[in-house]
């Protein structure tokens, strides 16, 4: 019976074939988007953005002092779990192709790895932006509910520019995860590296800056994590943007370039 | 048609693939045969661009794989059925491939039916699949885009006898419709029953290639006698080449590079009784293959033919 089905199809198409159209980039992006939540782990990582936003909002309503019950407090509380989850999503979207070995199929169906990786980056950045919008919508509801319960005045002390600063900070954090995924290409390794970078190295830098004035001066230029976290506070000066660009080139752009060069040439097994 | 030209891959000082050239023609099943670690998988990975070649080229339908605009519609590839995200369902893996190729949704159901995966099985996550089910899913992915060529690495691994039979019929039908099939195996018998052409590889180098008929014909004569030593002496005196027939599984047989009639005359003159004298179909190929595997194999090949 199977042979019969085959015969039908092949008689119809085998004879004369047109050269297929190239795969459009938008299609690769939509496939990568689908791949980021079609597994249980992927789904729950994305779901955890909404869940932790709700939990953080609830925590602010329950425990925050009444005079701090403002939109900015909600924003800060929601931003914290986000800064951990988004990089994990970015890391796994890249490393799972190697750790789960699905790259064997992905890079065979699209034999230009650069296109697949660009699509993943597009999905990662979109995810960051959409998650932030969603999270701040949840925060806004929390602000409404919280102030109503507490009977305090509604305070919307966050403008669009504050929002953009926070989105920018979290997107850069996510791109750090993406970079580590590209460079290390192993889920466990990249996740550990991310925590070493964001927790261990930043604490060391903190300690060093407290005792050594030369580092304290150099820090905004050389410690990307530090400068990136300053974004959460907003109000950047021209020099701070320069700090961000220089430290970002050092910690994000350069290793990403190395990682991409290696990834494009490596062997997929 | 798949053309491989002087393909070489070295890792440091180790040459995994050494100047490999062959052609898999359309309408035929080409068996890529070699022991484990001979370089089959590396060659196949190079063909689809997953491993960069040190030198040499591979073309599918006259083009480099990387130049195919939508490769899934032209070449079906199955390199390792287990290389899938364990957390995806079988149906989801097919759907991801279907979307990448830009095919209608119904192809997914058609393929599931073709490879006999039930809707219930297709809804399970791949981590719960047996190797046989993964192979079926891999074949489904390879056939999804109705390609003109198939590159399959050990596709029969993990299939039960009925499954192997099913796949043989499937690939035969596919080739009969004009498709090109290149499949690898480390099992001679498995590939003997399906392949039209054979490419035999050992330690990265091609040691034999041709149609199955050609390779089987060049096998000489198998002769069996209780007195191997005396027959061997007689053959040496008559200036006829021969080898121990490891493939026969015993020590009382020789494979002789001569017609059966001549061997019979030599034996008659020497007064050696024969218990068997026949054309050694395929025994030559099998012996060559056993020689190839002898270096890497743990079992003593002279003890059994079932390698």
XYZ file of C-alpha atoms in Angstrom:
576
model
C 0.000 0.000 0.000
C 2.848 2.304 0.852
C 4.429 1.756 -2.535
C 1.161 2.645 -4.194
C 0.968 6.014 -2.500
C 4.531 6.706 -3.498
C 3.887 5.846 -7.132
C 1.024 8.296 -7.344
C 3.049 11.160 -6.037
C 6.152 10.471 -7.974
C 4.461 10.020 -11.301
C 2.960 13.419 -10.819
C 6.080 15.360 -9.937
C 9.202 13.395 -10.784
C 9.269 14.268 -14.455
C 9.796 18.004 -14.693
C 10.725 20.169 -11.762
C 10.968 23.859 -11.341
C 13.827 25.156 -9.212
C 12.275 25.813 -5.787
C 12.062 29.357 -4.479
C 14.563 30.195 -1.757
C 13.352 30.003 1.842
C 12.395 33.545 2.895
C 13.959 34.875 6.104
C 10.507 35.612 7.558
C 9.693 31.906 7.350
C 12.845 30.939 9.214
C 11.961 33.498 11.902
C 8.448 32.082 12.278
C 9.820 28.530 12.506
C 12.361 29.610 15.137
C 9.592 31.340 17.079
C 7.573 28.143 17.026
C 10.615 26.130 18.133
C 11.095 28.409 21.124
C 7.849 27.279 22.743
C 6.968 23.888 21.255
C 8.814 21.971 23.958
C 7.777 21.751 27.576
C 10.874 23.582 28.812
C 10.525 26.303 26.194
C 6.853 26.739 26.903
C 7.302 27.028 30.657
C 10.234 29.416 30.317
C 8.028 31.744 28.296
C 5.074 31.148 30.598
C 7.291 31.902 33.597
C 7.669 35.472 32.316
C 3.954 36.020 32.817
C 3.874 33.940 35.998
C 6.785 35.691 37.716
C 5.360 39.067 36.664
C 2.092 38.202 38.395
C 3.970 36.858 41.465
C 6.192 39.945 41.664
C 3.173 42.203 41.314
C 1.359 40.261 44.048
C 4.403 40.520 46.313
C 4.519 44.295 45.899
C 0.803 44.615 46.723
C 1.212 42.426 49.816
C 4.470 43.629 51.258
C 5.505 46.992 49.861
C 5.126 49.979 52.232
C 2.088 52.046 51.267
C 4.067 55.137 50.312
C 6.080 53.054 47.838
C 3.048 51.629 46.134
C 3.817 53.294 42.797
C 4.199 52.082 39.245
C 7.999 52.337 39.431
C 8.082 49.877 42.339
C 6.017 47.412 40.349
C 8.306 47.941 37.366
C 11.434 47.248 39.413
C 9.949 44.136 41.016
C 8.907 42.704 37.661
C 12.180 43.572 35.956
C 14.220 41.475 38.362
C 13.013 37.947 37.430
C 12.921 39.055 33.814
C 16.646 39.798 33.900
C 17.231 36.132 34.758
C 14.657 34.437 32.532
C 15.253 36.294 29.258
C 18.953 35.369 28.992
C 18.042 31.718 29.707
C 15.560 31.738 26.806
C 18.195 33.215 24.507
C 20.841 30.715 25.625
C 18.624 27.663 25.141
C 17.349 28.769 21.739
C 20.930 28.516 20.471
C 22.465 25.742 22.567
C 19.608 23.245 22.205
C 20.552 22.824 18.546
C 23.801 21.324 19.825
C 22.891 19.877 23.205
C 19.733 18.242 21.817
C 21.440 17.735 18.437
C 18.424 19.070 16.544
C 20.921 21.236 14.611
C 21.537 18.202 12.417
C 18.077 18.780 10.931
C 17.891 22.574 11.309
C 21.177 23.234 9.536
C 20.407 20.662 6.834
C 17.036 22.178 5.975
C 18.597 25.660 6.013
C 22.229 25.127 5.034
C 23.222 28.701 5.906
C 23.800 28.759 9.630
C 24.048 32.537 9.662
C 20.406 32.772 8.576
C 19.252 30.392 11.297
C 21.244 32.246 13.964
C 19.997 35.650 12.740
C 16.444 34.322 12.908
C 17.089 33.167 16.483
C 18.454 36.606 17.379
C 15.374 38.248 15.849
C 13.108 35.987 17.867
C 15.129 36.622 21.051
C 14.954 40.407 20.746
C 11.250 40.330 19.863
C 10.628 38.064 22.823
C 12.404 40.524 25.116
C 10.351 43.479 23.889
C 7.001 41.666 23.899
C 7.683 40.186 27.353
C 8.455 43.609 28.757
C 5.267 45.100 27.334
C 3.298 42.205 28.783
C 5.060 42.466 32.142
C 4.464 46.195 32.444
C 0.811 45.717 31.528
C 0.589 43.246 34.399
C 2.386 45.782 36.598
C -0.109 48.460 35.600
C -3.007 46.227 36.622
C -1.128 45.559 39.887
C -0.736 49.278 40.465
C -4.471 49.821 39.953
C -5.467 46.915 42.179
C -2.810 47.616 44.829
C -3.644 51.274 45.300
C -7.364 50.520 45.361
C -6.854 47.928 48.112
C -4.521 50.164 50.117
C -6.652 53.229 49.469
C -3.626 55.281 48.388
C -3.323 57.557 45.381
C -2.475 56.120 41.992
C 1.074 57.123 41.069
C 2.255 56.626 37.465
C 5.834 57.639 38.064
C 7.250 55.968 34.993
C 7.357 57.556 31.594
C 7.966 56.025 28.184
C 11.681 56.832 28.431
C 11.974 54.909 31.723
C 10.239 52.009 30.038
C 12.607 52.163 27.072
C 15.643 52.201 29.368
C 14.418 49.059 31.106
C 13.628 47.329 27.817
C 17.092 48.262 26.582
C 18.777 46.948 29.728
C 16.926 43.638 29.589
C 17.480 43.236 25.858
C 21.213 43.714 26.343
C 21.133 41.168 29.160
C 19.335 38.758 26.853
C 21.899 39.367 24.114
C 24.673 38.530 26.607
C 22.949 35.181 27.052
C 22.634 34.821 23.296
C 26.333 35.580 22.871
C 27.306 32.972 25.468
C 25.039 30.438 23.744
C 26.724 31.100 20.395
C 30.205 31.035 21.902
C 29.825 27.964 24.135
C 27.146 25.961 22.268
C 26.337 23.846 25.304
C 23.260 24.464 27.466
C 24.757 23.771 30.892
C 28.042 25.478 30.076
C 26.426 28.638 28.739
C 24.004 28.935 31.675
C 26.834 28.547 34.191
C 28.902 31.086 32.255
C 26.010 33.527 32.348
C 25.731 33.310 36.131
C 29.469 33.585 36.582
C 29.336 36.702 34.435
C 26.287 38.314 36.000
C 26.792 37.314 39.651
C 30.392 36.300 40.389
C 32.264 38.709 38.134
C 30.024 41.621 39.040
C 30.601 41.033 42.776
C 34.359 40.825 42.241
C 34.226 44.032 40.257
C 32.236 45.650 43.035
C 34.782 44.650 45.674
C 37.676 45.769 43.501
C 36.056 49.122 42.788
C 35.553 49.741 46.511
C 39.248 49.340 47.291
C 41.025 50.366 44.091
C 40.357 53.808 42.739
C 41.846 53.049 39.311
C 39.251 50.333 38.781
C 36.513 52.499 40.128
C 37.391 55.051 37.421
C 37.808 52.463 34.713
C 34.745 50.425 35.689
C 32.068 52.187 33.628
C 34.222 51.667 30.543
C 35.295 48.083 31.201
C 32.475 46.460 33.210
C 29.557 45.962 30.842
C 27.376 44.371 33.494
C 27.782 47.448 35.688
C 27.030 49.948 32.926
C 24.165 47.845 31.608
C 22.583 47.748 35.071
C 22.856 51.526 35.307
C 20.407 51.584 32.384
C 17.680 50.471 34.768
C 18.046 53.820 36.524
C 17.749 55.717 33.241
C 18.792 59.306 32.511
C 22.005 58.438 30.660
C 24.480 61.198 29.834
C 26.530 61.269 26.656
C 29.486 59.841 28.526
C 27.394 57.005 29.917
C 26.260 56.068 26.412
C 29.925 56.035 25.425
C 30.634 53.814 28.450
C 27.917 51.457 27.297
C 29.230 51.341 23.732
C 32.842 50.692 24.762
C 32.123 48.085 27.429
C 29.531 46.498 25.131
C 32.024 46.209 22.291
C 34.389 44.497 24.707
C 31.997 42.098 26.423
C 29.260 41.572 23.863
C 30.236 42.427 20.293
C 33.783 41.035 20.235
C 32.995 37.627 21.789
C 29.836 37.393 19.674
C 31.917 37.911 16.533
C 34.358 35.215 17.624
C 31.495 32.876 18.538
C 29.766 33.399 15.190
C 32.948 32.799 13.232
C 33.490 29.537 15.114
C 29.857 28.498 14.816
C 29.774 28.996 11.060
C 32.839 26.819 10.568
C 32.296 24.199 13.217
C 31.183 20.666 12.615
C 27.589 19.792 13.488
C 27.469 16.244 14.818
C 22.242 12.257 -8.994
C 24.820 12.682 -6.276
C 28.462 13.216 -7.223
C 31.328 13.125 -4.772
C 34.691 14.183 -6.113
C 38.040 13.647 -4.342
C 36.572 14.343 -0.946
C 39.135 14.491 1.843
C 38.733 15.324 5.508
C 41.593 15.378 7.957
C 41.509 15.983 11.690
C 44.995 17.025 12.695
C 47.124 14.153 11.483
C 44.222 11.718 11.126
C 42.600 11.279 7.720
C 38.960 10.344 8.237
C 37.995 10.567 4.570
C 40.722 10.024 2.025
C 40.176 11.091 -1.586
C 36.704 9.607 -1.884
C 34.994 9.822 -5.280
C 31.797 8.134 -6.384
C 28.493 8.777 -8.079
C 25.052 7.733 -6.908
C 22.898 7.578 -10.016
C 19.217 8.354 -10.309
C 16.859 5.419 -10.521
C 19.249 3.320 -8.472
C 19.918 2.474 -4.875
C 23.578 3.002 -4.037
C 24.816 1.216 -0.948
C 27.609 2.908 0.973
C 29.193 0.079 2.836
C 31.923 0.030 5.416
C 32.719 -0.977 8.974
C 32.105 1.363 11.875
C 34.468 4.318 11.796
C 35.298 3.865 8.107
C 34.267 7.420 7.246
C 30.704 6.841 5.951
C 29.013 9.288 8.296
C 31.738 11.904 7.896
C 31.397 11.678 4.111
C 27.628 12.079 4.375
C 27.922 15.025 6.758
C 30.295 16.724 4.337
C 27.826 16.128 1.488
C 25.133 18.130 3.279
C 27.447 20.826 4.589
C 27.429 19.916 8.282
C 31.153 19.192 8.228
C 33.521 21.315 6.161
C 35.673 19.280 3.762
C 39.440 19.688 3.820
C 39.378 19.362 0.030
C 37.164 17.984 -2.701
C 33.547 18.629 -3.605
C 30.105 17.072 -3.351
C 27.208 17.919 -5.653
C 23.553 16.992 -5.593
C 21.806 17.328 -8.924
C 24.787 19.304 -10.212
C 24.842 21.855 -7.391
C 26.620 22.207 -4.099
C 24.283 21.441 -1.219
C 24.717 24.941 0.223
C 23.535 26.393 -3.102
C 20.199 24.591 -3.011
C 17.525 27.245 -2.412
C 15.281 24.949 -0.379
C 17.270 21.737 0.172
C 14.439 19.776 1.777
C 12.542 19.808 -1.531
C 15.504 18.355 -3.415
C 17.376 16.093 -1.014
C 15.918 14.097 1.843
C 18.495 13.671 4.580
C 18.535 11.328 7.556
C 21.867 11.275 9.336
C 20.950 10.312 12.876
C 17.412 9.494 13.871
C 18.188 10.206 17.520
C 19.386 13.738 16.827
C 16.101 15.439 17.657
C 14.943 17.589 20.549
C 13.683 14.919 22.936
C 10.958 17.233 24.191
C 9.190 17.641 20.854
C 6.483 15.303 19.689
C 6.980 13.367 16.478
C 4.258 15.393 14.810
C 5.854 18.650 15.944
C 9.227 17.663 14.472
C 7.536 16.981 11.141
C 5.565 20.227 11.393
C 8.730 22.262 11.985
C 10.269 20.697 8.865
C 7.038 21.147 6.860
C 6.945 24.851 7.757
C 10.613 25.370 7.002
C 10.118 23.906 3.541
C 6.886 25.856 3.063
C 4.734 22.801 2.397
C 1.005 22.364 2.995
C 0.015 21.010 6.419
C -1.484 17.832 5.005
C 2.002 16.560 4.069
C 2.600 15.893 7.773
C -0.359 13.506 7.996
C 0.517 11.900 4.677
C 4.046 11.196 5.864
C 2.902 9.872 9.248
C 0.666 7.462 7.407
C 3.410 6.504 4.963
C 5.776 5.514 7.762
C 2.980 3.904 9.806
C 3.170 6.113 12.873
C -0.284 6.269 14.459
C -1.747 9.626 15.544
C -1.296 8.511 19.145
C 2.404 7.741 18.559
C 2.897 10.981 16.641
C 1.583 12.874 19.663
C 4.187 11.359 21.975
C 7.415 13.104 22.785
C 10.425 11.701 20.961
C 12.229 10.857 24.208
C 9.680 8.040 24.562
C 10.289 6.690 21.059
C 12.068 3.431 20.328
C 14.962 3.612 17.883
C 12.741 2.002 15.246
C 10.099 4.725 15.676
C 12.780 7.405 15.470
C 14.004 5.884 12.213
C 10.462 5.961 10.817
C 10.114 9.584 11.872
C 13.485 10.365 10.300
C 12.426 8.711 7.023
C 9.194 10.724 7.152
C 11.192 13.947 7.558
C 13.464 12.979 4.668
C 10.540 12.194 2.347
C 8.438 15.189 3.418
C 9.533 17.500 0.600
C 9.178 14.764 -2.035
C 12.874 15.135 -2.914
C 14.697 13.705 -5.919
C 17.515 12.267 -3.855
C 17.813 10.621 -0.466
C 20.892 10.507 1.761
C 20.323 8.054 4.592
C 22.890 7.062 7.204
C 22.221 3.596 8.622
C 18.450 3.919 8.220
C 17.801 0.273 9.033
C 19.362 0.547 12.497
C 16.843 -0.350 15.152
C 14.156 -1.508 12.738
C 12.681 -4.958 13.291
C 12.747 -7.451 10.390
C 9.324 -6.340 9.198
C 10.465 -2.736 9.384
C 13.584 -3.501 7.371
C 11.440 -5.220 4.762
C 9.113 -2.223 4.701
C 11.965 0.200 4.200
C 13.519 -1.930 1.498
C 10.250 -1.865 -0.459
C 9.865 1.840 0.134
C 13.346 2.706 -1.122
C 13.066 0.271 -4.032
C 9.826 1.915 -5.132
C 11.381 5.327 -4.713
C 14.369 4.462 -6.913
C 12.140 2.764 -9.486
C 10.329 6.079 -9.843
C 13.611 7.727 -10.797
C 14.844 8.836 -7.391
C 18.457 8.648 -6.263
C 19.044 6.731 -3.047
C 22.331 6.709 -1.175
C 22.223 4.692 1.989
C 24.986 3.553 4.272
C 25.289 0.439 6.308
C 27.897 -1.572 8.114
C 26.024 -4.782 7.342
C 26.823 -6.410 4.012
C 23.752 -8.613 3.901
C 21.450 -5.744 4.647
C 22.802 -3.711 1.773
C 23.166 -6.667 -0.601
C 19.420 -7.173 -0.759
C 18.550 -3.598 -1.626
C 21.447 -1.924 -3.420
C 21.986 -1.817 -7.182
C 25.405 -0.240 -6.838
C 27.934 -0.573 -4.071
C 30.619 1.716 -2.762
C 32.803 0.006 -0.189
C 34.849 2.180 2.129
C 37.467 1.218 4.709
C 39.670 3.483 6.804
C 38.477 6.500 4.868
C 39.368 5.110 1.471
C 37.208 3.525 -1.201
C 38.282 -0.079 -1.618
C 35.737 -1.204 -4.193
C 32.857 0.183 -6.169
C 30.653 -0.898 -9.004
C 27.337 -2.509 -9.641
C 26.397 -5.270 -7.270
C 26.494 -7.749 -10.165
C 30.072 -6.779 -11.065
C 31.327 -6.996 -7.525
C 29.654 -10.318 -6.906
C 30.888 -11.778 -10.187
C 34.534 -11.218 -9.399
C 34.382 -13.626 -6.532
C 36.028 -16.764 -8.016
C 35.376 -20.285 -6.841
C 34.703 -21.719 -3.435
C 36.149 -25.150 -2.819
C 35.733 -27.261 0.289
C 37.807 -30.257 1.211
C 38.776 -32.166 4.347
C 42.418 -31.922 3.179
C 42.958 -28.198 2.752
C 46.740 -28.412 3.074
C 47.218 -30.792 0.161
C 44.855 -28.838 -2.062
C 46.681 -25.630 -1.180
C 50.003 -27.175 -2.213
C 48.495 -28.363 -5.487
C 47.138 -24.897 -6.207
C 50.501 -23.283 -5.474
C 52.136 -25.779 -7.875
C 49.551 -24.929 -10.519
C 50.282 -21.230 -9.979
C 46.706 -20.365 -9.004
C 45.946 -17.671 -6.401
C 43.681 -18.481 -3.483
C 42.819 -17.332 0.016
C 41.346 -18.828 3.143
C 37.630 -18.539 2.893
C 36.880 -16.804 6.148
C 33.422 -16.092 4.870
C 32.518 -19.759 4.834
C 32.907 -19.790 8.573
C 35.109 -22.858 8.698
C 38.713 -23.757 8.017
C 38.068 -26.401 5.384
C 37.377 -24.083 2.471
C 39.390 -21.956 0.074
C 38.408 -19.195 -2.261
C 40.240 -19.644 -5.523
C 40.752 -17.111 -8.305
C 39.927 -19.546 -11.071
C 37.015 -21.269 -12.805
C 35.446 -24.160 -10.979
C 36.439 -26.557 -13.753
C 40.144 -25.734 -13.435
C 40.035 -26.085 -9.663
C 38.346 -29.468 -10.088
C 41.100 -30.631 -12.429
C 43.811 -29.536 -10.001
C 42.085 -31.378 -7.192
C 41.672 -34.481 -9.350
C 45.356 -34.528 -10.286
C 46.342 -34.082 -6.650
C 43.901 -36.765 -5.579
C 42.193 -34.484 -3.059
C 38.558 -35.317 -2.293
C 36.206 -32.351 -2.559
C 33.047 -31.892 -0.552
C 31.964 -28.712 -2.317
C 32.912 -26.884 -5.480
C 30.955 -23.880 -6.689
C 31.080 -20.262 -7.852
C 31.643 -18.197 -4.737
C 28.820 -15.688 -5.185
C 29.600 -12.705 -3.117
C 32.084 -14.525 -1.000
C 34.835 -12.322 -2.408
C 32.996 -9.209 -1.399
C 32.277 -10.636 1.979
C 35.901 -11.566 2.543
C 37.076 -8.174 1.481
C 34.587 -6.709 3.894
C 35.697 -9.000 6.698
C 39.315 -8.034 6.078
C 38.280 -4.413 6.359
C 36.472 -4.975 9.593
C 39.127 -7.253 11.078
C 41.193 -4.316 12.319
C 38.394 -2.712 14.214
C 36.395 -5.745 15.162
C 36.528 -7.295 18.604
C 35.277 -10.710 17.565
C 37.478 -13.293 15.939
C 36.211 -13.267 12.359
C 37.541 -16.702 11.564
C 35.098 -18.191 14.057
C 31.898 -17.117 12.381
C 30.519 -15.670 9.215
C 27.715 -13.750 10.796
C 29.685 -10.562 11.188
